[in-house]
mmCIF file of C-alpha atoms in Angstrom:
data_model
loop_
_atom_site.group_PDB
_atom_site.id
_atom_site.type_symbol
_atom_site.label_atom_id
_atom_site.label_comp_id
_atom_site.label_asym_id
_atom_site.label_seq_id
_atom_site.Cartn_x
_atom_site.Cartn_y
_atom_site.Cartn_z
ATOM 1 C CA MET A 1 76.829 80.510 101.151
ATOM 2 C CA ILE A 2 78.779 78.616 98.489
ATOM 3 C CA GLU A 3 79.353 80.628 95.337
ATOM 4 C CA ASN A 4 79.154 79.049 91.905
ATOM 5 C CA GLU A 5 82.565 79.164 90.227
ATOM 6 C CA SER A 6 80.939 80.511 87.046
ATOM 7 C CA LYS A 7 80.426 83.761 88.951
ATOM 8 C CA ILE A 8 84.193 84.228 89.350
ATOM 9 C CA LYS A 9 85.847 86.118 86.508
ATOM 10 C CA PHE A 10 89.300 87.601 85.854
ATOM 11 C CA ILE A 11 89.299 90.588 83.475
ATOM 12 C CA ASN A 12 91.753 93.111 81.960
ATOM 13 C CA ASP A 13 94.760 90.962 82.900
ATOM 14 C CA ASP A 14 96.172 90.126 79.454
ATOM 15 C CA HIS A 15 99.110 92.466 80.073
ATOM 16 C CA LEU A 16 100.028 90.925 83.435
ATOM 17 C CA GLU A 17 102.988 88.588 83.652
ATOM 18 C CA LEU A 18 101.719 85.209 84.842
ATOM 19 C CA GLU A 19 105.002 84.787 86.714
ATOM 20 C CA GLY A 20 104.434 88.082 88.497
ATOM 21 C CA TYR A 21 103.316 88.237 92.136
ATOM 22 C CA LEU A 22 100.355 89.502 94.079
ATOM 23 C CA TRP A 23 101.299 90.981 97.449
ATOM 24 C CA ARG A 24 99.162 91.830 100.465
ATOM 25 C CA TYR A 25 100.942 93.798 103.202
ATOM 26 C CA VAL A 26 99.154 93.270 106.508
ATOM 27 C CA ASP A 27 99.480 93.853 110.228
ATOM 28 C CA PHE A 28 99.561 90.958 112.671
ATOM 29 C CA HIS A 29 95.805 90.907 113.338
ATOM 30 C CA LYS A 30 94.882 90.611 109.663
ATOM 31 C CA PHE A 31 97.540 87.963 109.163
ATOM 32 C CA PHE A 32 96.279 85.956 112.129
ATOM 33 C CA SER A 33 92.703 86.075 110.802
ATOM 34 C CA PHE A 34 93.971 84.999 107.385
ATOM 35 C CA ILE A 35 95.755 81.853 108.546
ATOM 36 C CA ARG A 36 93.233 80.965 111.256
ATOM 37 C CA ASN A 37 90.041 81.483 109.252
ATOM 38 C CA HIS A 38 91.323 81.026 105.679
ATOM 39 C CA ARG A 39 89.531 84.139 104.568
ATOM 40 C CA LEU A 40 89.841 87.686 103.276
ATOM 41 C CA PHE A 41 87.733 90.694 104.245
ATOM 42 C CA LEU A 42 86.065 92.684 101.466
ATOM 43 C CA THR A 43 85.385 96.300 102.380
ATOM 44 C CA ARG A 44 82.413 98.276 101.105
ATOM 45 C CA LEU A 45 83.617 100.904 98.632
ATOM 46 C CA ASP A 46 82.185 103.857 100.561
ATOM 47 C CA LYS A 47 84.403 102.894 103.512
ATOM 48 C CA PHE A 48 87.639 103.531 101.595
ATOM 49 C CA GLU A 49 89.572 106.787 101.908
ATOM 50 C CA ASP A 50 88.963 107.850 98.296
ATOM 51 C CA LYS A 51 85.487 109.385 98.049
ATOM 52 C CA ARG A 52 85.507 108.709 94.312
ATOM 53 C CA GLU A 53 85.746 104.953 94.604
ATOM 54 C CA GLY A 54 83.726 103.437 91.762
ATOM 55 C CA ILE A 55 82.982 106.721 90.006
ATOM 56 C CA HIS A 56 82.272 106.312 86.306
ATOM 57 C CA LEU A 57 84.289 108.320 83.785
ATOM 58 C CA SER A 58 81.101 109.857 82.384
ATOM 59 C CA HIS A 59 80.452 111.236 85.868
ATOM 60 C CA LEU A 60 83.868 112.901 85.865
ATOM 61 C CA GLN A 61 83.224 114.441 82.450
ATOM 62 C CA LEU A 62 79.957 115.930 83.653
ATOM 63 C CA GLU A 63 81.632 117.275 86.795
ATOM 64 C CA MET A 64 84.254 118.990 84.618
ATOM 65 C CA ILE A 65 81.550 120.528 82.457
ATOM 66 C CA LYS A 66 79.840 121.863 85.582
ATOM 67 C CA ARG A 67 83.111 123.349 86.890
ATOM 68 C CA GLY A 68 83.601 125.053 83.534
ATOM 69 C CA LEU A 69 80.125 126.562 83.686
ATOM 70 C CA ASP A 70 80.619 127.663 87.311
ATOM 71 C CA ARG A 71 83.756 129.572 86.284
ATOM 72 C CA ASP A 72 82.157 131.259 83.298
ATOM 73 C CA PRO A 73 82.485 135.071 83.669
ATOM 74 C CA ILE A 74 78.866 135.460 82.603
ATOM 75 C CA PHE A 75 77.805 134.430 86.109
ATOM 76 C CA ASP A 76 80.094 136.903 87.908
ATOM 77 C CA GLN A 77 77.463 139.644 87.822
ATOM 78 C CA PHE A 78 75.062 137.469 89.802
ATOM 79 C CA GLN A 79 77.452 136.405 92.564
ATOM 80 C CA GLY A 80 76.600 139.318 94.840
ATOM 81 C CA ILE A 81 72.848 138.702 94.792
ATOM 82 C CA MET A 82 72.405 134.949 94.257
ATOM 83 C CA THR A 83 74.188 131.620 94.021
ATOM 84 C CA VAL A 84 74.121 129.995 90.596
ATOM 85 C CA ASP A 85 73.713 126.219 90.691
ATOM 86 C CA ASN A 86 74.486 124.699 87.302
ATOM 87 C CA LEU A 87 73.238 121.241 86.295
ATOM 88 C CA PRO A 88 71.601 120.454 89.664
ATOM 89 C CA SER A 89 69.595 117.445 88.460
ATOM 90 C CA VAL A 90 72.650 115.994 86.712
ATOM 91 C CA MET A 91 74.770 116.355 89.856
ATOM 92 C CA ASN A 92 72.060 114.701 91.945
ATOM 93 C CA GLN A 93 71.943 111.814 89.497
ATOM 94 C CA ILE A 94 75.720 111.376 89.729
ATOM 95 C CA ASP A 95 75.523 111.347 93.536
ATOM 96 C CA ASP A 96 72.753 108.743 93.510
ATOM 97 C CA GLU A 97 74.509 106.490 91.003
ATOM 98 C CA LEU A 98 77.835 106.703 92.845
ATOM 99 C CA LYS A 99 76.181 105.909 96.187
ATOM 100 C CA GLU A 100 74.585 102.827 94.634
ATOM 101 C CA ILE A 101 77.868 101.635 93.117
ATOM 102 C CA GLN A 102 79.706 102.096 96.403
ATOM 103 C CA ARG A 103 76.956 100.517 98.494
ATOM 104 C CA PHE A 104 76.746 97.267 96.550
ATOM 105 C CA ASN A 105 80.405 96.668 95.689
ATOM 106 C CA PHE A 106 83.051 95.354 98.096
ATOM 107 C CA ALA A 107 86.796 95.113 97.495
ATOM 108 C CA ASN A 108 89.900 93.379 98.761
ATOM 109 C CA CYS A 109 93.106 94.971 97.485
ATOM 110 C CA TRP A 110 96.520 93.545 96.552
ATOM 111 C CA PHE A 111 99.748 94.971 95.174
ATOM 112 C CA TYR A 112 101.012 93.527 91.890
ATOM 113 C CA ASP A 113 104.686 93.344 90.898
ATOM 114 C CA GLU A 114 105.823 91.458 87.826
ATOM 115 C CA LYS A 115 109.209 90.584 89.372
ATOM 116 C CA GLY A 116 108.016 89.696 92.852
ATOM 117 C CA LEU A 117 109.971 92.525 94.416
ATOM 118 C CA GLU A 118 109.077 94.062 97.766
ATOM 119 C CA SER A 119 107.829 97.636 98.020
ATOM 120 C CA VAL A 120 109.159 99.859 100.793
ATOM 121 C CA ALA A 121 106.197 102.197 100.246
ATOM 122 C CA MET A 122 103.718 99.360 100.783
ATOM 123 C CA TRP A 123 105.540 98.147 103.892
ATOM 124 C CA ASN A 124 105.312 101.664 105.321
ATOM 125 C CA LEU A 125 101.694 102.254 104.319
ATOM 126 C CA TYR A 126 100.022 98.986 105.226
ATOM 127 C CA SER A 127 102.086 97.204 107.846
ATOM 128 C CA LYS A 128 104.274 97.720 110.887
ATOM 129 C CA PRO A 129 107.588 96.278 112.073
ATOM 130 C CA ASN A 130 107.216 92.622 113.079
ATOM 131 C CA SER A 131 104.312 92.155 110.652
ATOM 132 C CA VAL A 132 104.295 90.304 107.330
ATOM 133 C CA ALA A 133 103.339 90.356 103.676
ATOM 134 C CA ILE A 134 101.501 87.531 101.964
ATOM 135 C CA ARG A 135 102.449 86.895 98.368
ATOM 136 C CA ILE A 136 101.581 84.413 95.635
ATOM 137 C CA ARG A 137 102.487 83.964 91.988
ATOM 138 C CA TYR A 138 99.684 85.419 89.860
ATOM 139 C CA LYS A 139 99.143 82.339 87.722
ATOM 140 C CA ASP A 140 98.971 80.101 90.812
ATOM 141 C CA PHE A 141 96.390 82.323 92.468
ATOM 142 C CA LYS A 142 94.249 82.576 89.345
ATOM 143 C CA GLU A 143 94.279 78.840 88.613
ATOM 144 C CA LYS A 144 93.534 77.881 92.213
ATOM 145 C CA LEU A 145 90.728 80.374 92.764
ATOM 146 C CA LEU A 146 88.966 79.375 89.550
ATOM 147 C CA SER A 147 89.272 75.663 90.305
ATOM 148 C CA SER A 148 88.412 75.722 94.024
ATOM 149 C CA GLY A 149 85.990 78.638 94.407
ATOM 150 C CA ILE A 150 84.959 80.523 97.531
ATOM 151 C CA ASP A 151 82.465 80.721 100.375
ATOM 152 C CA THR A 152 81.028 84.006 101.639
ATOM 153 C CA ASP A 153 78.947 84.988 104.636
ATOM 154 C CA ARG A 154 76.875 87.272 102.375
ATOM 155 C CA GLY A 155 75.195 86.497 99.084
ATOM 156 C CA ILE A 156 76.940 87.986 96.061
ATOM 157 C CA LYS A 157 75.979 88.411 92.424
ATOM 158 C CA LYS A 158 79.491 87.897 91.063
ATOM 159 C CA LEU A 159 83.179 88.097 91.929
ATOM 160 C CA THR A 160 85.418 89.981 89.509
ATOM 161 C CA LEU A 161 89.197 90.284 89.701
ATOM 162 C CA SER A 162 91.226 92.835 87.771
ATOM 163 C CA PRO A 163 94.208 95.154 87.924
ATOM 164 C CA VAL A 164 93.264 98.770 88.554
ATOM 165 C CA LYS A 165 93.586 101.225 85.673
ATOM 166 C CA TYR A 166 94.954 104.639 86.668
ATOM 167 C CA VAL A 167 93.561 107.677 84.896
ATOM 168 C CA ASP A 168 94.180 111.397 85.274
ATOM 169 C CA PHE A 169 90.837 112.504 86.680
ATOM 170 C CA GLN A 170 91.681 116.113 85.790
ATOM 171 C CA SER A 171 92.183 115.406 82.078
ATOM 172 C CA PHE A 172 88.974 115.595 80.045
ATOM 173 C CA LYS A 173 90.870 114.387 76.975
ATOM 174 C CA GLU A 174 92.298 111.302 78.675
ATOM 175 C CA ILE A 175 88.982 110.373 80.268
ATOM 176 C CA SER A 176 87.052 110.756 77.016
ATOM 177 C CA GLN A 177 89.426 108.375 75.206
ATOM 178 C CA ILE A 178 88.776 105.455 77.551
ATOM 179 C CA SER A 179 85.840 103.160 76.877
ATOM 180 C CA THR A 180 84.269 101.651 79.991
ATOM 181 C CA ASP A 181 80.913 100.528 81.252
ATOM 182 C CA ILE A 182 79.337 101.359 84.580
ATOM 183 C CA HIS A 183 80.403 98.016 86.069
ATOM 184 C CA SER A 184 84.124 98.394 85.321
ATOM 185 C CA SER A 185 84.281 101.743 87.107
ATOM 186 C CA VAL A 186 85.222 99.915 90.321
ATOM 187 C CA PHE A 187 88.586 99.142 88.689
ATOM 188 C CA ILE A 188 89.469 102.742 87.779
ATOM 189 C CA LYS A 189 91.274 105.174 90.085
ATOM 190 C CA ASP A 190 92.907 108.562 89.849
ATOM 191 C CA SER A 191 96.560 108.480 88.752
ATOM 192 C CA SER A 192 97.550 110.005 92.105
ATOM 193 C CA PHE A 193 97.097 106.481 93.542
ATOM 194 C CA SER A 194 99.253 104.790 90.900
ATOM 195 C CA HIS A 195 102.016 103.980 93.410
ATOM 196 C CA GLU A 196 99.698 101.299 94.817
ATOM 197 C CA ASN A 197 99.865 99.260 91.577
ATOM 198 C CA GLU A 198 96.644 97.708 92.766
ATOM 199 C CA PHE A 199 94.959 94.451 91.872
ATOM 200 C CA ARG A 200 91.394 94.136 93.143
ATOM 201 C CA ILE A 201 89.011 91.409 94.135
ATOM 202 C CA VAL A 202 85.525 92.942 93.848
ATOM 203 C CA ALA A 203 82.287 91.298 94.950
ATOM 204 C CA GLU A 204 79.055 92.779 93.662
ATOM 205 C CA GLN A 205 75.884 92.208 95.640
ATOM 206 C CA GLU A 206 72.394 91.987 94.230
ATOM 207 C CA LYS A 207 70.729 95.350 94.804
ATOM 208 C CA PHE A 208 67.981 95.512 97.410
ATOM 209 C CA GLU A 209 65.911 98.230 99.018
ATOM 210 C CA ILE A 210 67.567 99.868 101.990
ATOM 211 C CA LYS A 211 64.850 100.876 104.402
ATOM 212 C CA LYS A 212 64.996 104.075 106.382
ATOM 213 C CA ARG A 213 66.064 103.800 109.999
ATOM 214 C CA GLU A 214 62.905 103.907 112.126
ATOM 215 C CA TYR A 215 62.548 103.329 115.856
ATOM 216 C CA LYS A 216 59.795 101.397 117.616
ATOM 217 C CA GLU A 217 58.563 101.980 121.126
ATOM 218 C CA GLY A 218 59.494 99.432 123.788
ATOM 219 C CA ILE A 219 62.896 98.505 122.283
ATOM 220 C CA SER A 220 66.074 100.427 123.004
ATOM 221 C CA ARG A 221 67.452 102.485 120.110
ATOM 222 C CA GLN A 222 70.839 100.908 120.736
ATOM 223 C CA HIS A 223 69.432 97.441 120.127
ATOM 224 C CA GLN A 224 67.511 98.591 117.059
ATOM 225 C CA ASP A 225 70.612 100.306 115.646
ATOM 226 C CA LYS A 226 72.618 97.125 116.054
ATOM 227 C CA LEU A 227 69.981 95.091 114.226
ATOM 228 C CA TYR A 228 69.599 97.685 111.458
ATOM 229 C CA ASP A 229 73.365 97.914 110.907
ATOM 230 C CA SER A 230 73.714 94.138 110.693
ATOM 231 C CA VAL A 231 71.136 94.064 107.892
ATOM 232 C CA TYR A 232 71.871 97.269 105.979
ATOM 233 C CA GLU A 233 75.039 99.029 107.137
ATOM 234 C CA TYR A 234 77.681 96.311 107.486
ATOM 235 C CA PRO A 235 81.098 97.663 106.371
ATOM 236 C CA GLY A 236 82.039 94.504 104.508
ATOM 237 C CA PHE A 237 82.042 90.726 104.657
ATOM 238 C CA ASN A 238 84.349 87.737 104.668
ATOM 239 C CA MET A 239 85.329 85.606 101.706
ATOM 240 C CA THR A 240 86.709 82.155 102.521
ATOM 241 C CA LEU A 241 89.158 80.560 100.096
ATOM 242 C CA LYS A 242 88.145 76.934 99.647
ATOM 243 C CA ASP A 243 90.989 74.387 99.782
ATOM 244 C CA PHE A 244 93.036 77.168 101.401
ATOM 245 C CA LEU A 245 96.004 75.019 102.449
ATOM 246 C CA ASN A 246 96.726 74.052 98.857
ATOM 247 C CA TYR A 247 97.257 77.634 97.738
ATOM 248 C CA LYS A 248 100.930 78.417 97.107
ATOM 249 C CA PHE A 249 101.053 81.442 99.385
ATOM 250 C CA GLU A 250 104.364 82.609 100.811
ATOM 251 C CA ILE A 251 104.876 84.625 103.985
ATOM 252 C CA VAL A 252 107.488 87.393 103.893
ATOM 253 C CA PHE A 253 108.633 88.908 107.192
ATOM 254 C CA HIS A 254 108.814 92.668 107.568
ATOM 255 C CA PRO A 255 112.351 93.987 106.893
ATOM 256 C CA LYS A 256 112.411 95.475 110.408
ATOM 257 C CA SER A 257 111.235 92.270 112.092
ATOM 258 C CA GLU A 258 113.124 91.292 115.218
ATOM 259 C CA LYS A 259 114.343 87.748 115.702
ATOM 260 C CA TRP A 260 111.890 86.970 118.521
ATOM 261 C CA ALA A 261 108.954 88.198 116.385
ATOM 262 C CA ILE A 262 109.960 85.990 113.475
ATOM 263 C CA GLU A 263 110.265 82.992 115.798
ATOM 264 C CA ASP A 264 106.835 83.676 117.331
ATOM 265 C CA LEU A 265 105.208 84.000 113.919
ATOM 266 C CA MET A 266 106.818 80.767 112.776
ATOM 267 C CA LYS A 267 105.448 78.984 115.845
ATOM 268 C CA LEU A 268 101.993 80.430 115.172
ATOM 269 C CA VAL A 269 102.050 79.210 111.573
ATOM 270 C CA GLU A 270 103.212 75.789 112.756
ATOM 271 C CA LYS A 271 100.456 75.645 115.367
ATOM 272 C CA TYR A 272 97.775 76.104 112.712
ATOM 273 C CA GLU A 273 99.549 73.619 110.412
ATOM 274 C CA ILE A 274 99.953 76.145 107.646
ATOM 275 C CA PRO A 275 102.260 74.758 104.925
ATOM 276 C CA PHE A 276 103.192 78.095 103.353
ATOM 277 C CA LYS A 277 106.846 78.919 102.775
ATOM 278 C CA MET A 278 108.242 81.595 105.121
ATOM 279 C CA ILE A 279 110.824 84.040 103.811
ATOM 280 C CA GLU A 280 112.915 86.788 105.348
ATOM 281 C CA SER A 281 112.857 90.185 103.623
ATOM 282 C CA ASN A 282 115.564 91.010 101.103
ATOM 283 C CA LEU A 283 115.487 94.639 102.234
ATOM 284 C CA LYS A 284 117.805 96.112 104.849
ATOM 285 C CA LEU A 285 116.111 98.956 106.686
ATOM 286 C CA ARG A 286 116.984 100.812 109.882
#
């Protein structure tokens, strides 16, 4: 499905250096898919490691209030005879809202560095020796994406791109001073993840009813599960970059890459007639 370019929007990036770089550290399989299919995979938010992906700051405030009530000494006298559950309906509402945010938002994540420098931490976290990083100047990526647009294999409501804002999720004062709406919560993470210096591509789907899993007689459950998952439980979808070969991507080899691996990757890139510049790492690692 071709997406209308008016649905693509960059936000919260006034402080970013246009000459800075977006980096994506990937293993060989993701790199191969990238150059062969010209696409990126957007992962559903509830499939990420952080269970609080997409949580709104108002949710965090309410959770802190509940923790304060739970620790109030006034309830100590009841602990031996009953469990006190404070704000149950509020907590249920938070769970439902967070599940909805995570279910209908999908993200592809990049590392931003204003000087275009490599990150040893990112190499170690998201790639392996003999793999690569893909990088592109921020202004080049922004201009090209807005002018060329995308294709997706799933319908989306809009595509929003933004740097992630890191907030101390344990600080009621800090959280209360930040003004956000429910839609921007997908670009907020706990400060414990700040080393990722993340820039996100987020696709929001139109909400639809997710039917309960029910089995019919005469059809194997395995077959029905496969059909159900393809309609309701897919972990993400692909986003194709239109006019891919005219993006100014660069390919940086892992600092531990062996000579034969570099040569093989160069041959692979040549085979698929990819015009991107290939660069050896500036790092020297054992």
